[in-house]
Short mmCIF file of C-alpha atoms in Angstrom, two decimals:
data_model
loop_
_atom_site.label_atom_id
_atom_site.label_comp_id
_atom_site.label_asym_id
_atom_site.label_seq_id
_atom_site.Cartn_x
_atom_site.Cartn_y
_atom_site.Cartn_z
CA MET A 1 -25.26 -5.55 -41.89
CA VAL A 2 -27.28 -2.37 -40.98
CA LEU A 3 -29.33 -3.91 -38.35
CA GLU A 4 -26.80 -6.00 -36.37
CA SER A 5 -25.01 -3.07 -36.44
CA ALA A 6 -27.76 -1.06 -34.51
CA ILE A 7 -28.35 -3.98 -32.33
CA SER A 8 -24.61 -3.99 -30.96
CA GLU A 9 -24.83 -0.22 -30.91
CA GLU A 10 -27.69 -0.07 -28.29
CA ALA A 11 -26.64 -3.35 -26.22
CA ILE A 12 -22.84 -1.50 -25.91
CA ALA A 13 -25.55 1.14 -24.65
CA THR A 14 -27.97 -0.38 -22.19
CA ASN A 15 -24.24 -2.23 -20.92
CA LEU A 16 -22.69 1.12 -20.38
CA LYS A 17 -25.87 2.43 -18.06
CA GLN A 18 -25.50 -0.93 -16.28
CA PHE A 19 -22.67 -0.02 -15.30
CA LEU A 20 -22.97 3.84 -14.53
CA LEU A 21 -25.99 2.73 -12.45
CA VAL A 22 -23.69 0.17 -10.58
CA LEU A 23 -20.86 2.57 -10.02
CA SER A 24 -23.36 5.61 -9.20
CA VAL A 25 -25.11 3.20 -6.53
CA SER A 26 -21.29 1.73 -4.96
CA LEU A 27 -20.26 5.00 -4.52
CA GLY A 28 -22.80 6.41 -3.14
CA VAL A 29 -22.31 3.79 -0.59
CA ALA A 30 -19.06 5.16 0.01
CA THR A 31 -19.98 8.62 1.03
CA LEU A 32 -22.63 6.80 4.19
CA PRO A 33 -20.28 6.56 6.39
CA GLN A 34 -19.16 10.11 6.08
CA ILE A 35 -22.69 11.38 6.54
CA PHE A 36 -23.91 8.94 8.90
CA SER A 37 -21.16 8.13 11.65
CA TRP A 38 -23.11 5.30 12.55
CA PHE A 39 -22.18 3.41 9.48
CA ARG A 40 -18.46 3.54 10.62
CA GLN A 41 -18.91 0.76 12.66
CA ILE A 42 -19.99 -1.78 9.14
CA PRO A 43 -16.61 -2.48 7.00
CA TYR A 44 -17.01 -0.61 3.28
CA THR A 45 -17.49 -4.02 1.46
CA LEU A 46 -20.20 -5.66 4.15
CA LEU A 47 -22.35 -2.46 3.84
CA LEU A 48 -21.71 -2.66 -0.09
CA VAL A 49 -23.76 -6.37 0.48
CA ILE A 50 -26.50 -5.53 2.36
CA VAL A 51 -27.12 -2.49 0.33
CA GLY A 52 -27.46 -5.60 -2.41
CA LEU A 53 -29.20 -7.51 -0.34
CA GLY A 54 -31.40 -4.49 -0.25
CA LEU A 55 -32.58 -4.30 -3.60
CA ALA A 56 -32.55 -8.02 -4.07
CA VAL A 57 -35.78 -7.45 -1.58
CA VAL A 58 -36.90 -4.99 -4.00
CA ASP A 59 -36.24 -7.09 -7.19
CA VAL A 60 -33.88 -4.85 -8.75
CA ARG A 61 -31.15 -6.81 -10.19
CA LEU A 62 -28.47 -4.49 -11.66
CA VAL A 63 -26.11 -6.76 -13.78
CA VAL A 64 -26.67 -10.61 -13.82
CA LEU A 65 -23.06 -12.12 -12.12
CA SER A 66 -21.23 -14.33 -15.05
CA PRO A 67 -18.13 -16.48 -13.78
CA ALA A 68 -15.83 -14.82 -16.98
CA LEU A 69 -16.93 -11.18 -15.55
CA ILE A 70 -15.42 -12.28 -12.08
CA LEU A 71 -12.57 -14.78 -13.47
CA SER A 72 -11.45 -12.78 -15.89
CA ILE A 73 -12.55 -9.21 -15.68
CA PHE A 74 -12.73 -8.67 -11.96
CA LEU A 75 -10.13 -11.16 -10.39
CA PRO A 76 -7.23 -10.67 -11.91
CA PRO A 77 -6.77 -6.71 -10.47
CA LEU A 78 -7.55 -7.96 -7.50
CA LEU A 79 -5.19 -10.62 -7.08
CA PHE A 80 -2.20 -8.21 -8.57
CA GLU A 81 -3.14 -5.76 -5.94
CA ALA A 82 -2.92 -7.98 -3.06
CA ALA A 83 0.44 -9.51 -4.57
CA TRP A 84 1.61 -5.89 -5.52
CA ASN A 85 1.56 -5.08 -1.51
CA LEU A 86 2.56 -8.47 -0.10
CA LYS A 87 5.95 -7.80 1.17
CA TRP A 88 8.49 -11.01 0.58
CA SER A 89 10.36 -10.35 3.39
CA ASP A 90 6.66 -11.38 5.58
CA LEU A 91 5.78 -13.78 2.98
CA GLN A 92 9.42 -15.71 3.15
CA LYS A 93 8.84 -15.55 7.18
CA ASP A 94 5.41 -17.57 7.12
CA PHE A 95 5.93 -19.36 4.10
CA VAL A 96 5.51 -22.85 5.63
CA PRO A 97 2.28 -22.38 7.34
CA ILE A 98 0.57 -20.11 4.43
CA CYS A 99 1.58 -23.03 1.76
CA LEU A 100 0.07 -25.73 4.02
CA TYR A 101 -3.57 -23.73 4.98
CA ALA A 102 -3.64 -22.87 1.15
CA VAL A 103 -2.30 -26.61 -0.20
CA PHE A 104 -3.55 -29.24 2.57
CA GLY A 105 -6.09 -26.79 3.81
CA VAL A 106 -8.21 -27.06 1.12
CA VAL A 107 -8.51 -30.15 0.74
CA ILE A 108 -9.78 -30.46 4.50
CA SER A 109 -12.03 -28.60 3.57
CA ILE A 110 -13.38 -30.27 0.03
CA VAL A 111 -13.46 -33.24 1.99
CA GLY A 112 -14.99 -32.68 5.49
CA VAL A 113 -17.78 -30.65 3.57
CA ALA A 114 -18.32 -33.12 0.49
CA LEU A 115 -18.62 -36.20 3.71
CA GLY A 116 -20.74 -34.19 5.47
CA LEU A 117 -23.23 -33.42 3.16
CA ASN A 118 -23.12 -36.75 1.70
CA GLN A 119 -23.36 -38.43 4.79
CA LEU A 120 -25.96 -36.39 6.40
CA ALA A 121 -28.35 -34.77 3.81
CA GLY A 122 -28.17 -37.29 1.31
CA ILE A 123 -26.55 -35.18 -1.52
CA SER A 124 -24.64 -37.00 -4.19
CA LEU A 125 -21.05 -36.94 -3.58
CA THR A 126 -20.05 -35.45 -7.15
CA THR A 127 -22.27 -32.48 -6.21
CA ALA A 128 -21.08 -32.58 -2.45
CA LEU A 129 -17.30 -32.33 -3.86
CA LEU A 130 -17.96 -29.11 -5.80
CA ILE A 131 -19.86 -27.52 -3.55
CA GLY A 132 -16.36 -28.49 -0.95
CA ALA A 133 -14.32 -27.21 -3.88
CA SER A 134 -16.23 -23.94 -4.59
CA LEU A 135 -16.58 -22.96 -1.05
CA SER A 136 -12.69 -24.00 -0.71
CA ALA A 137 -11.24 -20.16 -1.05
CA THR A 138 -11.02 -17.70 1.51
CA ASP A 139 -11.79 -13.96 0.44
CA PRO A 140 -11.11 -12.17 3.38
CA VAL A 141 -10.91 -8.45 1.89
CA SER A 142 -13.54 -6.98 4.46
CA VAL A 143 -11.38 -8.21 6.95
CA THR A 144 -7.99 -7.61 6.33
CA ALA A 145 -8.79 -3.89 5.40
CA LEU A 146 -10.26 -4.11 8.90
CA PHE A 147 -6.85 -5.48 10.50
CA ARG A 148 -5.15 -2.57 9.17
CA GLU A 149 -7.40 0.26 10.35
CA LEU A 150 -6.96 -1.11 13.82
CA GLY A 151 -3.38 -2.09 13.48
CA VAL A 152 -3.91 -5.48 13.85
CA GLY A 153 -0.31 -7.13 13.84
CA SER A 154 1.02 -7.91 10.61
CA ARG A 155 1.79 -10.91 10.77
CA LEU A 156 -1.92 -12.23 11.42
CA VAL A 157 -2.41 -9.65 8.07
CA THR A 158 0.28 -11.87 6.18
CA LEU A 159 -0.89 -15.32 7.26
CA MET A 160 -4.97 -14.25 5.94
CA GLU A 161 -3.74 -12.39 2.51
CA GLY A 162 -1.16 -14.94 1.57
CA GLU A 163 -3.32 -18.05 2.27
CA SER A 164 -5.97 -16.17 0.50
CA LEU A 165 -3.79 -15.42 -2.50
CA PHE A 166 -2.69 -19.13 -3.06
CA ASN A 167 -5.94 -21.25 -1.89
CA ASP A 168 -7.77 -19.02 -4.59
CA GLY A 169 -5.68 -20.96 -7.47
CA MET A 170 -5.91 -24.28 -5.36
CA ALA A 171 -9.50 -23.98 -5.25
CA VAL A 172 -9.89 -23.30 -9.16
CA VAL A 173 -7.75 -26.25 -10.07
CA ALA A 174 -9.47 -28.36 -7.73
CA PHE A 175 -12.83 -27.29 -8.89
CA GLY A 176 -11.34 -27.90 -12.51
CA VAL A 177 -10.55 -31.29 -11.67
CA LEU A 178 -13.79 -32.45 -9.93
CA VAL A 179 -16.13 -30.95 -12.28
CA ALA A 180 -14.44 -32.37 -14.76
CA LEU A 181 -14.56 -36.04 -13.48
CA PRO A 182 -18.21 -36.09 -13.97
CA LEU A 183 -18.23 -35.00 -17.87
CA GLY A 184 -15.74 -37.67 -18.49
CA ASN A 185 -12.93 -35.32 -19.37
CA ALA A 186 -10.60 -36.55 -16.44
CA GLU A 187 -9.30 -39.68 -15.07
CA LEU A 188 -9.77 -40.42 -11.68
CA GLY A 189 -6.48 -41.96 -9.86
CA PHE A 190 -4.03 -40.20 -7.38
CA GLN A 191 -1.30 -40.08 -9.94
CA PRO A 192 -3.45 -38.23 -12.44
CA ILE A 193 -4.77 -35.85 -11.06
CA LEU A 194 -0.97 -35.06 -8.86
CA LEU A 195 0.55 -34.67 -11.84
CA GLN A 196 -2.40 -31.89 -13.58
CA PHE A 197 -2.00 -30.19 -10.61
CA PHE A 198 1.40 -30.15 -10.50
CA GLN A 199 0.93 -28.97 -14.49
CA VAL A 200 -1.34 -26.39 -14.00
CA VAL A 201 0.23 -25.00 -11.32
CA GLY A 202 3.94 -25.14 -12.86
CA ILE A 203 2.95 -23.24 -15.94
CA GLY A 204 1.43 -20.55 -13.73
CA VAL A 205 4.21 -19.80 -11.91
CA ALA A 206 6.45 -20.19 -15.15
CA VAL A 207 4.25 -17.97 -17.28
CA GLY A 208 4.29 -15.41 -13.86
CA CYS A 209 8.16 -15.37 -13.43
CA LEU A 210 8.59 -14.63 -17.38
CA ILE A 211 6.00 -11.80 -17.48
CA GLY A 212 7.48 -10.80 -14.23
CA PHE A 213 10.69 -10.32 -14.46
CA ALA A 214 10.55 -9.20 -18.35
CA ILE A 215 8.58 -6.59 -17.21
CA SER A 216 11.02 -5.32 -14.41
CA TYR A 217 13.77 -5.55 -16.77
CA LEU A 218 12.19 -3.27 -19.11
CA THR A 219 11.52 -0.76 -16.81
CA GLN A 220 14.68 0.09 -16.01
CA ARG A 221 15.90 1.04 -19.71
CA PHE A 222 13.30 4.04 -19.08
CA ASP A 223 11.54 6.91 -16.70
CA LEU A 224 7.95 7.15 -17.46
CA PRO A 225 5.29 6.99 -15.16
CA LEU A 226 2.47 6.31 -17.27
CA VAL A 227 3.97 3.78 -19.22
CA GLU A 228 5.00 1.59 -16.06
CA GLN A 229 1.88 2.08 -14.77
CA SER A 230 0.29 0.79 -17.62
CA LEU A 231 2.89 -2.46 -17.60
CA THR A 232 1.53 -3.07 -14.67
CA LEU A 233 -2.31 -2.97 -15.66
CA VAL A 234 -1.40 -5.19 -19.08
CA SER A 235 0.62 -7.57 -16.94
CA ALA A 236 -2.17 -8.35 -14.64
CA TYR A 237 -4.63 -9.43 -17.42
CA GLY A 238 -1.95 -10.99 -19.54
CA THR A 239 -0.73 -13.51 -17.08
CA TYR A 240 -4.38 -14.17 -17.03
CA LEU A 241 -5.30 -14.89 -20.54
CA ILE A 242 -2.05 -16.08 -21.59
CA THR A 243 -1.48 -18.68 -18.98
CA GLU A 244 -5.31 -19.84 -18.74
CA ASP A 245 -4.84 -20.16 -22.36
CA LEU A 246 -2.06 -22.36 -22.09
CA GLY A 247 -3.60 -24.72 -19.84
CA GLY A 248 -2.18 -23.61 -16.41
CA SER A 249 -3.80 -21.54 -13.60
CA GLY A 250 -3.97 -17.74 -14.42
CA VAL A 251 -4.59 -17.44 -10.67
CA ILE A 252 -1.03 -18.10 -9.73
CA GLY A 253 0.19 -16.97 -12.65
CA VAL A 254 -1.23 -13.43 -11.77
CA VAL A 255 0.04 -13.96 -8.55
CA THR A 256 3.72 -14.30 -9.05
CA THR A 257 3.16 -11.45 -11.47
CA GLY A 258 2.52 -9.11 -8.98
CA LEU A 259 4.47 -10.61 -5.95
CA ILE A 260 7.97 -10.40 -8.25
CA LEU A 261 6.96 -6.80 -9.63
CA GLY A 262 5.90 -5.66 -6.23
CA ASN A 263 8.77 -6.81 -4.41
CA PHE A 264 11.65 -7.02 -6.80
CA GLY A 265 10.35 -5.04 -10.10
CA SER A 266 9.54 -1.92 -8.37
CA ARG A 267 12.82 -1.37 -6.83
CA ILE A 268 15.13 -1.75 -10.01
CA GLY A 269 13.18 -0.47 -12.68
CA MET A 270 10.83 2.56 -10.61
CA ASN A 271 12.12 5.72 -8.78
CA PRO A 272 9.87 6.27 -5.96
CA ARG A 273 7.52 8.37 -7.36
CA THR A 274 6.47 5.89 -9.76
CA ARG A 275 6.13 3.34 -7.53
CA ILE A 276 3.70 5.73 -5.46
CA ILE A 277 1.83 6.27 -8.61
CA VAL A 278 1.89 2.81 -9.26
CA SER A 279 0.64 1.84 -5.71
CA GLU A 280 -2.05 4.54 -5.78
CA PHE A 281 -3.28 3.55 -9.38
CA TRP A 282 -3.61 -0.37 -7.82
CA GLU A 283 -5.09 0.86 -4.73
CA PHE A 284 -8.38 2.87 -6.30
CA LEU A 285 -8.49 -0.06 -8.97
CA ALA A 286 -9.21 -2.44 -6.10
CA PHE A 287 -12.08 -0.35 -4.32
CA PHE A 288 -13.22 0.27 -7.44
CA VAL A 289 -13.55 -3.73 -8.65
CA ASN A 290 -14.16 -4.66 -5.07
CA SER A 291 -17.30 -1.79 -4.72
CA ILE A 292 -18.57 -3.37 -7.79
CA VAL A 293 -18.16 -7.22 -7.02
CA PHE A 294 -19.69 -6.63 -3.12
CA LEU A 295 -22.56 -4.87 -3.98
CA LEU A 296 -23.24 -7.53 -6.82
CA ILE A 297 -23.23 -10.11 -4.78
CA GLY A 298 -26.00 -8.95 -2.55
CA ASP A 299 -28.45 -7.94 -5.61
CA GLN A 300 -28.13 -11.65 -7.04
CA ILE A 301 -29.68 -12.90 -4.17
CA ARG A 302 -32.17 -15.35 -4.64
CA PHE A 303 -34.39 -15.82 -1.96
CA ALA A 304 -37.14 -17.80 -2.86
CA SER A 305 -34.09 -20.53 -3.69
CA LEU A 306 -32.06 -19.83 -0.26
CA GLY A 307 -35.16 -21.08 1.64
CA GLU A 308 -35.87 -23.81 -0.40
CA ASN A 309 -32.30 -25.02 0.11
CA LEU A 310 -32.01 -23.85 3.78
CA GLN A 311 -30.78 -27.35 5.71
CA ILE A 312 -28.25 -27.95 3.18
CA ILE A 313 -26.87 -24.64 4.07
CA ALA A 314 -26.81 -24.74 7.43
CA LEU A 315 -25.34 -28.23 7.03
CA THR A 316 -23.01 -27.13 5.02
CA VAL A 317 -21.80 -23.68 7.18
CA ALA A 318 -21.69 -26.07 9.53
CA ALA A 319 -19.19 -28.39 8.35
CA MET A 320 -17.40 -25.42 6.49
CA ILE A 321 -16.71 -24.23 10.10
CA LEU A 322 -15.87 -27.17 11.62
CA MET A 323 -12.85 -28.58 8.48
CA ARG A 324 -11.86 -25.45 9.11
CA ALA A 325 -10.71 -25.20 12.98
CA VAL A 326 -9.69 -28.83 12.21
CA ALA A 327 -7.40 -28.13 9.38
CA LEU A 328 -5.86 -24.63 11.46
CA LEU A 329 -5.10 -26.37 14.33
CA VAL A 330 -3.82 -29.70 12.61
CA LEU A 331 -1.92 -27.98 10.11
CA SER A 332 -0.72 -25.21 12.43
CA LYS A 333 0.84 -27.77 14.59
CA LEU A 334 3.18 -29.09 12.03
CA SER A 335 3.90 -25.84 10.70
CA GLY A 336 5.28 -25.10 14.49
CA ILE A 337 7.01 -28.75 14.41
CA ILE A 338 8.68 -27.43 10.71
CA THR A 339 9.67 -24.15 11.73
CA GLN A 340 9.70 -23.72 15.17
CA SER A 341 7.82 -20.94 14.62
CA GLU A 342 4.15 -21.22 16.91
CA ILE A 343 0.75 -19.25 15.61
CA SER A 344 -0.82 -18.51 18.93
CA LEU A 345 -4.12 -20.03 19.77
CA PRO A 346 -5.50 -16.51 19.07
CA GLU A 347 -4.45 -15.91 15.88
CA GLN A 348 -5.46 -19.08 14.87
CA THR A 349 -9.17 -18.27 16.13
CA ILE A 350 -8.78 -15.41 14.16
CA LEU A 351 -7.88 -16.92 10.95
CA TRP A 352 -10.81 -19.55 11.38
CA TRP A 353 -13.88 -17.06 11.86
CA GLY A 354 -12.37 -14.78 9.42
CA GLY A 355 -12.25 -17.00 6.50
CA LEU A 356 -14.79 -15.27 4.75
CA ARG A 357 -16.16 -16.76 1.54
CA GLY A 358 -16.67 -14.18 -1.76
CA SER A 359 -16.68 -13.66 -5.55
CA VAL A 360 -14.05 -16.58 -6.60
CA SER A 361 -16.72 -18.95 -4.91
CA ILE A 362 -19.61 -17.40 -6.34
CA ALA A 363 -17.84 -17.64 -9.79
CA LEU A 364 -17.00 -21.43 -9.41
CA ALA A 365 -20.52 -22.19 -8.35
CA LEU A 366 -21.97 -20.25 -11.44
CA SER A 367 -19.61 -22.14 -13.78
CA VAL A 368 -20.59 -25.51 -12.79
CA PRO A 369 -22.43 -27.04 -16.21
CA THR A 370 -25.73 -26.46 -17.26
CA ILE A 371 -26.25 -29.96 -17.60
CA LEU A 372 -24.73 -31.57 -14.45
CA PRO A 373 -27.66 -32.31 -11.98
CA ASP A 374 -28.55 -30.17 -8.63
CA ARG A 375 -26.43 -27.58 -10.19
CA GLU A 376 -28.92 -24.95 -8.96
CA ILE A 377 -28.64 -26.56 -5.37
CA ILE A 378 -24.85 -25.78 -5.78
CA ILE A 379 -25.73 -21.77 -6.97
CA ALA A 380 -27.77 -21.47 -3.70
CA THR A 381 -26.10 -23.03 -1.09
CA VAL A 382 -22.88 -21.46 -2.20
CA PHE A 383 -24.83 -17.88 -2.41
CA GLY A 384 -25.75 -18.72 0.81
CA VAL A 385 -23.18 -19.71 2.36
CA VAL A 386 -21.26 -16.97 1.59
CA LEU A 387 -23.88 -14.34 2.95
CA PHE A 388 -23.45 -15.84 6.12
CA THR A 389 -19.76 -15.30 6.20
CA LEU A 390 -20.45 -11.68 5.09
CA LEU A 391 -23.23 -10.80 7.59
CA VAL A 392 -22.43 -13.05 10.16
CA GLN A 393 -18.65 -13.60 10.26
CA GLY A 394 -17.55 -10.74 8.86
CA LEU A 395 -19.91 -8.29 11.06
CA THR A 396 -18.31 -10.14 14.37
CA ILE A 397 -14.77 -10.21 13.77
CA LYS A 398 -13.96 -6.84 15.55
CA PRO A 399 -15.41 -7.77 18.93
CA LEU A 400 -14.00 -10.79 18.73
CA LEU A 401 -10.73 -9.52 18.23
CA GLU A 402 -11.19 -7.15 21.11
CA LYS A 403 -12.37 -10.15 23.35
CA LEU A 404 -8.71 -11.49 22.10
CA ASN A 405 -7.03 -8.57 23.28
CA LEU A 406 -5.53 -8.54 19.04
CA LEU A 407 -6.52 -4.79 18.32
CA GLY A 408 -3.58 -2.92 17.87
CA ASP A 409 -2.10 0.63 18.44
CA ALA A 410 -2.53 2.05 14.75
CA PRO A 411 -4.01 5.34 16.05
CA LEU A 412 -0.68 5.57 18.21
CA ARG A 413 1.48 4.46 15.40
CA GLU A 414 -0.62 7.09 13.10
CA HIS A 415 -0.09 10.38 15.53
CA TYR A 416 3.43 9.26 16.01
CA LEU A 417 4.15 9.33 12.13
CA GLN A 418 2.72 13.01 12.22
CA LEU A 419 4.68 13.67 14.30
CA VAL A 420 7.99 12.82 13.18
CA ALA A 421 6.49 13.84 10.08
CA ARG A 422 6.21 17.82 11.23
CA ASN A 423 9.78 17.12 12.45
CA VAL A 424 11.24 16.46 9.59
CA ALA A 425 9.23 19.46 7.94
CA LEU A 426 9.91 22.35 10.11
CA GLU A 427 14.01 21.07 10.44
CA ARG A 428 14.11 21.42 6.67
CA VAL A 429 12.38 24.83 6.58
CA LEU A 430 15.03 25.73 9.37
CA GLN A 431 17.53 24.89 7.37
CA HIS A 432 16.59 26.53 4.46
CA LEU A 433 16.30 29.91 6.75
CA GLN A 434 19.84 29.43 7.56
CA ILE A 435 20.72 29.12 3.99
CA GLU A 436 18.54 31.54 1.72
CA LYS A 437 19.93 34.69 1.36
CA ARG A 438 16.96 36.55 -0.75
CA PRO A 439 17.18 40.49 -1.42
CA GLY A 440 15.02 42.49 0.02
CA ILE A 441 13.76 39.96 2.61
CA ASP A 442 14.22 41.70 6.27
CA SER A 443 17.50 40.13 8.47
CA GLU A 444 15.09 40.91 11.69
CA PHE A 445 12.13 38.72 10.15
CA ILE A 446 14.76 35.55 9.21
CA ARG A 447 15.90 35.80 12.90
CA TYR A 448 11.75 35.74 14.05
CA GLN A 449 11.04 32.79 12.12
CA THR A 450 13.99 31.43 12.66
CA LYS A 451 13.41 31.13 16.97
CA LEU A 452 9.36 30.52 15.72
CA ILE A 453 10.25 27.10 13.93
CA SER A 454 13.38 26.52 16.26
CA GLY A 455 10.44 26.44 19.42
CA GLU A 456 8.52 24.67 17.37
CA ILE A 457 10.91 21.89 16.82
CA GLU A 458 11.22 22.20 20.40
CA GLN A 459 7.48 21.37 21.40
CA VAL A 460 7.20 18.55 18.76
CA LYS A 461 10.67 16.63 20.00
CA THR A 462 9.07 17.05 23.75
CA GLN A 463 5.63 15.21 22.34
CA ILE A 464 7.37 12.86 20.78
CA ASP A 465 9.63 12.08 23.69
CA THR A 466 6.68 11.76 25.98
CA LEU A 467 5.20 9.52 23.55
CA HIS A 468 8.67 7.06 23.60
CA SER A 469 8.29 7.35 27.90
CA GLU A 470 4.70 6.18 28.15
CA TYR A 471 4.95 3.33 25.51
CA PRO A 472 8.26 2.03 25.36
CA ASN A 473 6.88 -0.61 22.47
CA LEU A 474 6.67 2.32 20.33
CA GLN A 475 10.40 2.02 20.47
CA ASN A 476 10.46 -1.15 18.06
CA PHE A 477 8.14 0.71 15.68
CA THR A 478 10.44 3.63 15.34
CA THR A 479 13.37 1.46 14.51
CA GLU A 480 11.87 -0.83 11.88
CA GLN A 481 10.27 2.62 10.22
CA PHE A 482 14.10 4.15 10.13
CA ARG A 483 15.41 0.54 9.32
CA ASP A 484 13.44 0.51 6.35
CA GLU A 485 13.74 4.05 5.00
CA LEU A 486 17.70 3.43 5.07
CA LEU A 487 17.08 0.16 3.03
CA ALA A 488 15.01 2.30 0.53
CA ILE A 489 17.59 4.97 0.06
CA GLU A 490 20.38 2.37 -0.59
CA ALA A 491 18.17 0.12 -2.85
CA ASP A 492 17.21 3.41 -5.08
CA THR A 493 20.12 4.56 -5.12
CA TYR A 494 21.92 1.54 -6.80
CA ALA A 495 18.36 1.61 -9.23
CA GLU A 496 19.64 5.42 -10.11
CA PHE A 497 23.26 3.74 -11.01
CA VAL A 498 21.39 1.07 -13.16
CA LYS A 499 19.37 3.81 -15.25
CA SER A 500 22.34 5.91 -15.62
CA GLY A 501 24.25 3.25 -17.08
CA ARG A 502 27.36 2.90 -14.22
CA LEU A 503 26.08 -0.11 -12.92
CA ASN A 504 24.95 -3.26 -15.40
CA LYS A 505 22.74 -5.90 -14.93
CA GLU A 506 24.54 -7.03 -12.19
CA LEU A 507 22.33 -5.19 -9.49
CA VAL A 508 20.00 -8.46 -8.65
CA PRO A 509 22.81 -9.93 -6.48
CA ILE A 510 22.90 -6.31 -4.84
CA LEU A 511 19.57 -5.82 -4.05
CA GLU A 512 18.90 -9.74 -2.82
CA ASP A 513 21.27 -8.82 -0.34
CA VAL A 514 19.22 -5.51 0.44
CA LEU A 515 16.40 -7.40 1.02
CA GLN A 516 17.52 -10.12 2.59
CA SER A 517 19.48 -7.84 5.65
CA ARG A 518 15.61 -6.24 5.79
CA ILE A 519 14.95 -10.37 6.79
CA ASP A 520 17.74 -10.53 8.88
#
């Protein structure tokens, strides 16, 4: 018993040392762009992959990646953070194309890649289907981060993030069905597979809704920021584990919970300060997890295995890129017919080339049972394709955005918001000077400060007017910002009435009207 305890303590100490080593390397990489300006041209997550590859070259293996580590530990917080920050109003506008991409896009990708490998590389259909399923989930973390940095249109960000959130669940479900077929644990046929799909997705949505709405109403009853922050963390992992235990899709469950808490629960159950605390917490957690995941992806590469399967990897890359292009062209056209809202060819091009693969694909490949033949080929192929998408597609997405004239005006908007913030701050200072009658303060000093602040306000207003005259499109951004402020004030006021007991739970219809007005 003593020996077992000693071994357990030694294992804990070893794992802690490995974790600290990974974290230290990741944080070291994060400081590189601040020391060497050239590194700022490379998205942070891709820089982590490159550093991980460097470690793999010298055969330094930090931690062994496992499916459980990715799917149960890393994936829930990443899904929850993305869903928390995804506005339902934006998602609702493009819900049809997102669903088409996430459902039928996954099917097209799996079938196309599988047929290509089966016919051209002579790989068995079972192995080819598992490779296609593993690579059907997109993971555009670095791309969407770059979009926000460059100020790319919000619609493109929503389309890419929305597709990624939902097709992760679809890919996991499809992989589960396909991996069960050769093991004899699933029945082959359209109707059984369709029933299993609806069961898995339905359980995920049901559990996600139940937990999301339960926590939303619970947080109405108290105002404890740290407790509410902790509840969101528990909900992310709890939803995933409960849904998986019930036979549903944990990915779909976490996404559903995150969407509800981010768009509904945070409005009715959290005051503005708490929302900021929770959002900053999840921003940190997403940075923390991504730092570890992308470093380990590069570090896990086995170059000898990649070299042995180079031809299969090349065929898979070609088939995957081709089928994604076909899926986007066909499904975007279908979406335009259904919604009467077109997705432009440049936007489709970015969605096509920005559909990177990442941690979910690797987790699925690693979870292939050891008793299945060609397991090592599946793992090597998936790792090779993921590496290609991250380094080749990820590093060329910015030049492609420039070529297609899709770069946004983020620096201009940031400058404008800074001027607006300064104007508001100075106005408040001026108001304080006018009402403050503090003993011992000379009235001449008050007049001097008032004149000084008034002059600064005039300068700031002049700069704002100049920006409006030089950039007429800025007016739409200004209107949107002000409208969001007004709606946020309205929603916060309703929430205060609920907390004070002056309104009951019938707040929900009121907030739905407020959110709907944001869409209209």
